[in-house]
Coordinates of C-alpha atoms and ligand atoms in Angstrom, one line a residue:
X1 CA 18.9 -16.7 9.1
X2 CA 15.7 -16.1 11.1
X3 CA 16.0 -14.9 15.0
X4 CA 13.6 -16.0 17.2
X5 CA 10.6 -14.2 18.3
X6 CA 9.9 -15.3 21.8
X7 CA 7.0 -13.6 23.2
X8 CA 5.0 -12.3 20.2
X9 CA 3.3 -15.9 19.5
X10 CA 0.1 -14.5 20.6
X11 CA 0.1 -11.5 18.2
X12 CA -0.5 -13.8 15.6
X13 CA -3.3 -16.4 13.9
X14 CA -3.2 -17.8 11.0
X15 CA -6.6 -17.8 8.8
X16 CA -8.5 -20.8 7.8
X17 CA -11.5 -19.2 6.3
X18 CA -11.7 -15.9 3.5
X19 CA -11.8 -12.7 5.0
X20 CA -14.0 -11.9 2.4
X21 CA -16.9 -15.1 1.7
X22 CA -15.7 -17.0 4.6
X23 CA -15.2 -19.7 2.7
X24 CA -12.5 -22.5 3.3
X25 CA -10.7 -23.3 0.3
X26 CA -7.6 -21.0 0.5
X27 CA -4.4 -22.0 -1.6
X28 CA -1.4 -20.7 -1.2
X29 CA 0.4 -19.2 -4.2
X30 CA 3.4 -17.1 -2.0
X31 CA 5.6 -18.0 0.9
X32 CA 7.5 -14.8 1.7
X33 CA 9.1 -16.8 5.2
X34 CA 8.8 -15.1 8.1
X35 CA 9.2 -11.1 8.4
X36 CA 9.6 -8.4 10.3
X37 CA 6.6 -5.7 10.2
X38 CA 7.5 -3.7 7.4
X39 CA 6.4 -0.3 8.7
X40 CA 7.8 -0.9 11.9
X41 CA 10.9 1.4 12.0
X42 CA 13.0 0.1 14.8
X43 CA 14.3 3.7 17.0
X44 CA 18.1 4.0 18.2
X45 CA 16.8 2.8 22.2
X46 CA 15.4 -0.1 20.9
X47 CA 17.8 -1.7 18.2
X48 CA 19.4 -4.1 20.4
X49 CA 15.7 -5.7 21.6
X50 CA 14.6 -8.8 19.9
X51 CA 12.1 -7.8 17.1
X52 CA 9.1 -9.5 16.0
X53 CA 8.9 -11.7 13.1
X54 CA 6.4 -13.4 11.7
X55 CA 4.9 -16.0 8.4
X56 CA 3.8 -14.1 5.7
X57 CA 1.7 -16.2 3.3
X58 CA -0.3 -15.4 0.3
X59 CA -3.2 -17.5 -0.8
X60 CA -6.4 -17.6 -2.9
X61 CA -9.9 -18.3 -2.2
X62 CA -11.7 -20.6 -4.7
X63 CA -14.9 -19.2 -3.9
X64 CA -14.4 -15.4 -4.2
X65 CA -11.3 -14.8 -5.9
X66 CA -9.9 -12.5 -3.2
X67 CA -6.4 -12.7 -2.7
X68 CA -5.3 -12.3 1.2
X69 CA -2.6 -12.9 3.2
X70 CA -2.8 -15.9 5.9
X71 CA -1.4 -14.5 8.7
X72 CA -3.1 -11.9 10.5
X73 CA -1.2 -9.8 13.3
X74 CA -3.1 -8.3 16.4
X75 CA -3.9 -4.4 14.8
X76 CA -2.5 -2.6 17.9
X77 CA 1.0 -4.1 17.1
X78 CA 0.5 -3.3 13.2
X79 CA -0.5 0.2 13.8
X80 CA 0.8 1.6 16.6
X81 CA 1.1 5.4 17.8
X82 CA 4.6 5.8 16.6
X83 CA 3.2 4.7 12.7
X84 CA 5.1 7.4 10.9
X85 CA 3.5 7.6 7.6
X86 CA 2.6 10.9 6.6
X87 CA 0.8 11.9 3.1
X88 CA 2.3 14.9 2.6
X89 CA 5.7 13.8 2.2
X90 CA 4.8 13.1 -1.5
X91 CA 4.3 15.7 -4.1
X92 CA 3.0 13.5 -6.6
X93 CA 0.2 12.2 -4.3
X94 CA -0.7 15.7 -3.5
X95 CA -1.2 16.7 -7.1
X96 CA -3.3 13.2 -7.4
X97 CA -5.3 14.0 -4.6
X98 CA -6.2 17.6 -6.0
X99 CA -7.4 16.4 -8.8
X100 CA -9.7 14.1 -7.8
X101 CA -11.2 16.3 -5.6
X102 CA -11.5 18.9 -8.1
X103 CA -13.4 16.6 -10.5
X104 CA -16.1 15.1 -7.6
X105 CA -16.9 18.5 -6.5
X106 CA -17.6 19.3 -10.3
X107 CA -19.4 16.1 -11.2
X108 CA -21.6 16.2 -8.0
X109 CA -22.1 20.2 -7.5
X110 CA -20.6 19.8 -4.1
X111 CA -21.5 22.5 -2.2
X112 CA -21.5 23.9 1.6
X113 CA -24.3 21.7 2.6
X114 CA -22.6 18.2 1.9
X115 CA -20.6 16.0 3.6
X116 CA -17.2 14.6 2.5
X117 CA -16.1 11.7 4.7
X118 CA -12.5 10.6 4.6
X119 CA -12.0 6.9 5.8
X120 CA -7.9 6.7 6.7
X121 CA -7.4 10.7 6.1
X122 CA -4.0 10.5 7.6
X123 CA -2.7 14.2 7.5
X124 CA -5.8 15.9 5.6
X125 CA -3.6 15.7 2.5
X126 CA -6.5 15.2 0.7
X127 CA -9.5 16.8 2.6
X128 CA -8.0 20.1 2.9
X129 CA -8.9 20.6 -0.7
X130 CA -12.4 20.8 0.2
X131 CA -12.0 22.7 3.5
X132 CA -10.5 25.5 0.7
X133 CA -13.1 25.0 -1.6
X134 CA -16.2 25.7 1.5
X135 CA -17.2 22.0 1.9
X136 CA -17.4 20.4 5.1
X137 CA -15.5 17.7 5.8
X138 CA -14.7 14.6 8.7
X139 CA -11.9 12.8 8.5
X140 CA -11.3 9.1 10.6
X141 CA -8.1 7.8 11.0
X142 CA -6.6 5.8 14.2
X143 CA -2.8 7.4 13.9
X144 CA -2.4 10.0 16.8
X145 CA 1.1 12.4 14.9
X146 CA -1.4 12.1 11.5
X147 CA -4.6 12.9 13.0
X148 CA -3.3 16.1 15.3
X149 CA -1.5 17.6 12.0
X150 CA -5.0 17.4 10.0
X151 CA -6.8 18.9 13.0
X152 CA -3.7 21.9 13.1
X153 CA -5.1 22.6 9.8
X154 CA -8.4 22.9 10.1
X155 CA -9.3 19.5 8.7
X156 CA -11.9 18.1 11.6
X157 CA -10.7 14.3 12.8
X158 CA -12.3 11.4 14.8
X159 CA -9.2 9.8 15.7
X160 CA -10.1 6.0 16.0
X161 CA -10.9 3.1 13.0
X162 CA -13.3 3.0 10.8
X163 CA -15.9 0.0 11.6
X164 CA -19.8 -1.0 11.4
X165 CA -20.4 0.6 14.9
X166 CA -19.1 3.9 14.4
X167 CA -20.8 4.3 11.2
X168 CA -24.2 3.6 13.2
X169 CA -23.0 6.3 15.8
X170 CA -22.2 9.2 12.7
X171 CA -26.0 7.8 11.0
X172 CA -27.3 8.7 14.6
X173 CA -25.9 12.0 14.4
X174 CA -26.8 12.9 11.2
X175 CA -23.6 12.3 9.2
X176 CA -24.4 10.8 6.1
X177 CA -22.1 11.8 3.3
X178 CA -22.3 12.5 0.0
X179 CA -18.9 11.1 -0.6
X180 CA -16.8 8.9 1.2
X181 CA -12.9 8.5 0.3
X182 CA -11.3 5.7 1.3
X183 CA -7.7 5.2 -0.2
X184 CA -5.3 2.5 0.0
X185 CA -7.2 1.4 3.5
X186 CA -9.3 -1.6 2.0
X187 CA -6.6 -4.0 2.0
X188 CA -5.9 -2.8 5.9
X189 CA -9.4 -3.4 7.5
X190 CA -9.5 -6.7 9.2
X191 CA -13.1 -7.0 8.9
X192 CA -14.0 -6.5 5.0
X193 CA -17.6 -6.9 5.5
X194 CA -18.6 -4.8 8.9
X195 CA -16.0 -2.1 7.3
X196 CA -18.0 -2.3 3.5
X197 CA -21.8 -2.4 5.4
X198 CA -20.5 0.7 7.1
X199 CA -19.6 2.3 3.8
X200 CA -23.4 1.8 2.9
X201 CA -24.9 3.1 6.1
X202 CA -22.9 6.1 6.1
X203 CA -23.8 7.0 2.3
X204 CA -26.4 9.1 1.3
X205 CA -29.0 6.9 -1.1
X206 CA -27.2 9.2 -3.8
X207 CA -24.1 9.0 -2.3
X208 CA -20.4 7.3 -3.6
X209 CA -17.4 6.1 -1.9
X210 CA -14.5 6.2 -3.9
X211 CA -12.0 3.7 -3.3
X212 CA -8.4 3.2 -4.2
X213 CA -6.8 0.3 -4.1
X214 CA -3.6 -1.4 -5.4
X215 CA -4.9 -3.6 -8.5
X216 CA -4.0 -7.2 -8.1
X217 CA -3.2 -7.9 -11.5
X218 CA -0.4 -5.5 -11.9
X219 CA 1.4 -6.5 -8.3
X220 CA 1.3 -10.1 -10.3
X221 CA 2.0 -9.5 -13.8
X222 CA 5.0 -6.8 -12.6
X223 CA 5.4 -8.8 -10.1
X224 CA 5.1 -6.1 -7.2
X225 CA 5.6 -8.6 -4.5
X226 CA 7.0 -5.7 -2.2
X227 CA 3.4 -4.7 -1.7
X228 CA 2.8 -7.5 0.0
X229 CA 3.2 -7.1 3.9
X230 CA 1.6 -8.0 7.0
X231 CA -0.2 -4.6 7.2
X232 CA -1.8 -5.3 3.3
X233 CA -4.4 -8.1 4.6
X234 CA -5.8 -8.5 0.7
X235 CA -4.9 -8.1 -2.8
X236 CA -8.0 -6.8 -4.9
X237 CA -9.4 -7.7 -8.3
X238 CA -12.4 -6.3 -10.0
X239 CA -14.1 -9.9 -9.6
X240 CA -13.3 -10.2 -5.9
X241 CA -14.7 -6.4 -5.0
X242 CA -17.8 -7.2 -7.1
X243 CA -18.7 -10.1 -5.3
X244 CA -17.0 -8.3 -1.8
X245 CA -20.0 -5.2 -2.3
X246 CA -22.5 -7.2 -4.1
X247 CA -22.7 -9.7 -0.4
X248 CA -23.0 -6.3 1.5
X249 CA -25.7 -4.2 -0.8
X250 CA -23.4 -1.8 -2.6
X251 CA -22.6 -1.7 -6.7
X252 CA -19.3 -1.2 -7.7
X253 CA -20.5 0.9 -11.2
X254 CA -17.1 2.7 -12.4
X255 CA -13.7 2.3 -12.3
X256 CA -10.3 4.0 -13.9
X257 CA -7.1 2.7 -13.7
X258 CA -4.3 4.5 -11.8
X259 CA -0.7 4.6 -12.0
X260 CA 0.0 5.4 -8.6
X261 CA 1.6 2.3 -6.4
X262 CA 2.1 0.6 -9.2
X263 CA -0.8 0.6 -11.2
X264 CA -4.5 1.1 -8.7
X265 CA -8.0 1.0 -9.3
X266 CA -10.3 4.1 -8.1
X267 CA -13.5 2.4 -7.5
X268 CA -16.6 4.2 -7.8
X269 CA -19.0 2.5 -5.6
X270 CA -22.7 3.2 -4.8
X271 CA -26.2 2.0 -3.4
X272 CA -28.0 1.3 -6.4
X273 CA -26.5 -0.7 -9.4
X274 CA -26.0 1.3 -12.5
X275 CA -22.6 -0.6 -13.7
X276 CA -20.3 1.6 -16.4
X277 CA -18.7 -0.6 -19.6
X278 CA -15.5 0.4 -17.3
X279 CA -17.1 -2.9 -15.2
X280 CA -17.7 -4.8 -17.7
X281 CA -14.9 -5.0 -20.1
X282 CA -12.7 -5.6 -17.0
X283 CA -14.4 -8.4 -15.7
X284 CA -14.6 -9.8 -18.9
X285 CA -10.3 -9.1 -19.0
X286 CA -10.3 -10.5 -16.0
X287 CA -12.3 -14.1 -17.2
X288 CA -10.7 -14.3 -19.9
X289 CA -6.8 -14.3 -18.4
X290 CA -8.6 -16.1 -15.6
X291 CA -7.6 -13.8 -12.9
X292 CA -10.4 -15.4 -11.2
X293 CA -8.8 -18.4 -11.0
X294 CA -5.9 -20.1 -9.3
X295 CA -4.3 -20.8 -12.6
X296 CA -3.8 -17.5 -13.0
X297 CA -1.1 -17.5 -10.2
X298 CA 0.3 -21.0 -10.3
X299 CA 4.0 -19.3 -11.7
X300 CA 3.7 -16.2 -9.2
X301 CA 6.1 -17.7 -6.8
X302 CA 8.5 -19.1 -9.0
X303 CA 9.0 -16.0 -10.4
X304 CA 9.0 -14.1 -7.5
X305 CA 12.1 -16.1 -6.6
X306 CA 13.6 -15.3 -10.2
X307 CA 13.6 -11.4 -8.8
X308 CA 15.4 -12.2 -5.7
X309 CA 18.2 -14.1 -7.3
X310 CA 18.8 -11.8 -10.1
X311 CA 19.1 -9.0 -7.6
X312 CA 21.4 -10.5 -5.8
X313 CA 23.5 -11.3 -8.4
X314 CA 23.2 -8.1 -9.9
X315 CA 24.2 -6.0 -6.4
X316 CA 26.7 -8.6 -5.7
X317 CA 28.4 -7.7 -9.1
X318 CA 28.1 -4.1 -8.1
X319 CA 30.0 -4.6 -5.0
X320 CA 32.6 -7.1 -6.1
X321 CA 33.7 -4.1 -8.7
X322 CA 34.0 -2.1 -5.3
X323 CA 31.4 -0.1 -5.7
X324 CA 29.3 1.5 -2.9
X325 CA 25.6 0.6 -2.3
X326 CA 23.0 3.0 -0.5
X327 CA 19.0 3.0 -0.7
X328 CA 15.9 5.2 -1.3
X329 CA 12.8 4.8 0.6
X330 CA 12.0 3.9 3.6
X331 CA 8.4 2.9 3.1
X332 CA 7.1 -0.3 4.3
X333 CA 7.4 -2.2 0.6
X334 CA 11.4 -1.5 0.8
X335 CA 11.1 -3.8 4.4
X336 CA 8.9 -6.5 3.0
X337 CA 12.2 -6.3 -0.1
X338 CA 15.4 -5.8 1.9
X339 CA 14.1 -8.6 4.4
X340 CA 12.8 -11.9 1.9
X341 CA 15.9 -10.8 -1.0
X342 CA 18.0 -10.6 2.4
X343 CA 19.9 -7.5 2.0
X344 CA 21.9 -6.6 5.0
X345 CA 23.8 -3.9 6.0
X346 CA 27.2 -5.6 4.5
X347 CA 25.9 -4.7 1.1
X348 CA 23.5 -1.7 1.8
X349 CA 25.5 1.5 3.2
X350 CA 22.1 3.5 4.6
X351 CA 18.8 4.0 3.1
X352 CA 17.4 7.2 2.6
X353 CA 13.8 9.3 2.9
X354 CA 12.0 12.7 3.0
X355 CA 10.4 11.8 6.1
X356 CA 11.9 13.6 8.6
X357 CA 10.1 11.0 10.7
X358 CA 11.7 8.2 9.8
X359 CA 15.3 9.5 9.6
X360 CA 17.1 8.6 12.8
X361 CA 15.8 5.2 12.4
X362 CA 16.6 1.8 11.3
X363 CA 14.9 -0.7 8.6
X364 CA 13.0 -3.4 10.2
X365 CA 15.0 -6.5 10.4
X366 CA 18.6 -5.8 8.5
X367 CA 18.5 -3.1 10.6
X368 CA 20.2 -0.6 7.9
X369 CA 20.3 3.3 9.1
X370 CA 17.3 6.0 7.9
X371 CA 18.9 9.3 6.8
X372 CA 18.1 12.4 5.0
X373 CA 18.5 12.4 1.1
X374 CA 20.9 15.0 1.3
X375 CA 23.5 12.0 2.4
X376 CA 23.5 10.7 -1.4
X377 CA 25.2 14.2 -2.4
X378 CA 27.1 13.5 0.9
X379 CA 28.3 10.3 0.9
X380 CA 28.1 9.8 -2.9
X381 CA 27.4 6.1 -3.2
X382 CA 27.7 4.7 -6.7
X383 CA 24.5 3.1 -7.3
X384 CA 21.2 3.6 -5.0
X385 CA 18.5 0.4 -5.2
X386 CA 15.3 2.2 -5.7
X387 CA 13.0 0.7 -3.5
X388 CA 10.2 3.3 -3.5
X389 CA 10.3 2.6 -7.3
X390 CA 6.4 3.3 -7.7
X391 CA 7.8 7.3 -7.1
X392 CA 10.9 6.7 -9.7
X393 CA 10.2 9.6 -11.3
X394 CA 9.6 11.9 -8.6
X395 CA 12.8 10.8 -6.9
X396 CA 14.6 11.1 -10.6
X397 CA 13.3 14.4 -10.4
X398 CA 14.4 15.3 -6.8
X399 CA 18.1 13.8 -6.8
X400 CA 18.9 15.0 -10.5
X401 CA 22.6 16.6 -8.8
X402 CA 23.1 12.9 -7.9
X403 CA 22.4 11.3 -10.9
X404 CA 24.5 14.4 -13.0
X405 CA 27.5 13.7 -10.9
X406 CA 27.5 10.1 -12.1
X407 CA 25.7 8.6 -9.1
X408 CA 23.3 5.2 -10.9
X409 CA 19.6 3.9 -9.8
X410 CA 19.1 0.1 -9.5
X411 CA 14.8 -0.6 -10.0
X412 CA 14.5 -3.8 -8.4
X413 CA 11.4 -5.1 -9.8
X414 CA 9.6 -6.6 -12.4
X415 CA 13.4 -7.0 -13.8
X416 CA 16.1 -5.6 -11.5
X417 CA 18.1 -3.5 -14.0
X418 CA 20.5 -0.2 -13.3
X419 CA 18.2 3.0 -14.6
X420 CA 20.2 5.7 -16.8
X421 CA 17.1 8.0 -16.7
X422 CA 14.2 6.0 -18.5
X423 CA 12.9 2.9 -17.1
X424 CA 13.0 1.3 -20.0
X425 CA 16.5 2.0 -20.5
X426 CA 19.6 0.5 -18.6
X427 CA 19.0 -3.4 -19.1
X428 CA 21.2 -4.9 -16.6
X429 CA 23.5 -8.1 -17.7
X430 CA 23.2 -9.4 -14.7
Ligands
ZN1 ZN1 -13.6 -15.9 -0.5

């Protein structure tokens, strides 16, 4: 049942034209109803005050390919001060961050007269691996807690976003960069263009940004619809970042694939066009399953709705046999699944994360309690829905005591199935 939101009307617009091309033939493939913002963590003061909700649409534009949300909400509400994502929570994207920096400053024969730009640089997780290594280094990002922990170690931070005008003022001052990182913030910027021609202006001729972003093809063939949320404005493919950088005088020449968040792309992305068979081949994948095309996504919803119904029936079962039901992960994906599958706090005991910032806090909309992980050994739930799956085996890792004293995973998506220590394993009969 959906509450009414009186009062945040004017925090949202719903697009008519592609955020990309500006074109106006937009079709919708998803309708996730209306949601609360999934990395809004609602605080103990505030959980009796009406909370925001709002449509979250998918579509995708004939002329471009990009795939983008339709509803866009004002950025001040999305990413407000008390935005309580930090990067160094997670191990895994430590050690993925290291090693990315480790190859550039190889490749490129970094040195302590470059420039390494960070575009989102949250907590200088990944910057402070060329502070060590002599290079300097400016990271941007707009989130006050994040931005102040960088700057308390030694990680130099323009606190504010990333756009066309404050690229001119860094050119003005001499701060071009030899390599600009921009990870998982593509799909936040509201203006794709003014934030790509920026890219360009701020890299040296020689320069490269290097992008990650969530790859488009696995959130629909795994059918990672948790990564949609109002924060994640679009959904990339290869074809619709050609055609993004080709409009704004930048050549997307390289690309790997990345597990991380599900399967990524790390973009490669200079001034002058020198395109790797990495390019090609995937545009050519991507013609020839006609990502490019609506086709492509004509089932996406239906089956989207096959996931929520078979995890319901499948935790339903659970909890008919009297078992007990907690959560792992309190990241924004686990709001955008608790909230459309509608899991409440009747089936879900608590929900837990690392984040000592979100603990003492409650999961937008079903409002279900934020505690420490410790509480699984605790409180001993029987099964624990994973919904930071993307980091199942970092969390495997991590709560091995639980699992070894019986306690069961439940992986949620593409197939929501109980996990006995593989994820290929455990095929629920649900
Ligand atoms: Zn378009």
């Amino acid at each position: 049942m959906l509450e009414q939101t009186p009062g945040f009307a004017h925090a949202h617009r719903s697009e008519t034209r592609c955020r990309s091309c500006g074109g106006s033939n937009l079709t919708e493939v998803l309708d996730l109803g209306e949601t609360p913002l999934a990395d809004r963590l609602i605080s103990a003061k505030h959980l009796d005050e009406p909370e925001p909700r709002f449509p979250l649409r998918v579509a995708f534009c004939d002329e471009c390919a990009l795939v983008q949300i339709i509803d866009t909400i004002n950025a001040h509400m999305l990413f407000d001060e008390e935005y309580p994502y930090y990067s160094s929570f997670s191990p895994a994207l430590l050690a993925h961050s290291k090693a990315n920096v480790e190859a550039l400053i190889k490749e490129r024969a970094l040195g302590p007269d470059a420039l390494v730009i960070e575009l989102a640089s949250n907590d200088g997780y990944l910057l402070k691996n060329y502070v060590e290594a002599g290079i300097p280094v400016l990271g941007i990002d707009p989130a006050t807690g994040p931005a102040e922990a960088a700057m308390a170690i030694g990680v130099p931070t323009l606190k504010t976003f990333f756009t066309a005008e404050l690229a001119r003022r860094l050119v003005a001052e001499g701060k071009r960069a030899d390599v600009i990182h921009a990870n998982n913030v593509l799909a936040h910027v509201p203006d794709l263009n003014g934030f790509v021609q920026g890219l360009r202006e701020t890299l040296k001729d020689d320069g490269v940004a290097v992008i990650e972003v969530p790859y488009l093809k696995c959130l629909i063939d795994h059918l990672e619809f948790d990564t949609i949320y109002h924060e994640h404005m679009c959904y990339f493919s290869v074809s619709a970042l050609d055609n993004l950088f080709r409009r704004n005088g930048l050549y997307l020449n390289h690309i790997q694939h990345l597990s991380i968040h599900g399967g990524s792309l790390r973009l490669f992305v200079e001034r002058t066009e020198h395109p790797k068979a990495s390019i090609r081949d995937q545009l050519a994948i991507e013609r020839a399953e006609g990502v490019d095309r609506i086709d492509y996504f004509r089932s996406f919803a239906r089956r989207v709705a096959e996931v929520r119904a078979d995890l319901l029936k499948l935790l339903h079962k659970l909890k008919s046999q009297g078992a007990s039901l907690a959560a792992y992960g309190a990241a924004a994906k686990g709001a955008t699944l608790i909230n459309y599958v509608g899991l409440g706090a009747d089936l879900i005991d608590f929900v837990v994360d690392r984040n000592v910032h979100k603990q003492g806090r409650y999961m937008p909309g079903q409002k279900i309690p934020i505690l420490p992980p410790e509480a699984l050994l605790e409180r001993k739930p029987d099964y624990v829905l994973v919904l930071a799956w993307n980091f199942i085996d970092e969390i495997a890792a991590q709560q091995r005591a639980y699992l070894d004293q019986g306690g069961r995973f439940v992986i949620p998506v593409p197939n929501p199935r109980i996990y006995a220590g593989r994820l290929q394993e455990g095929m629920a009969s649900a």
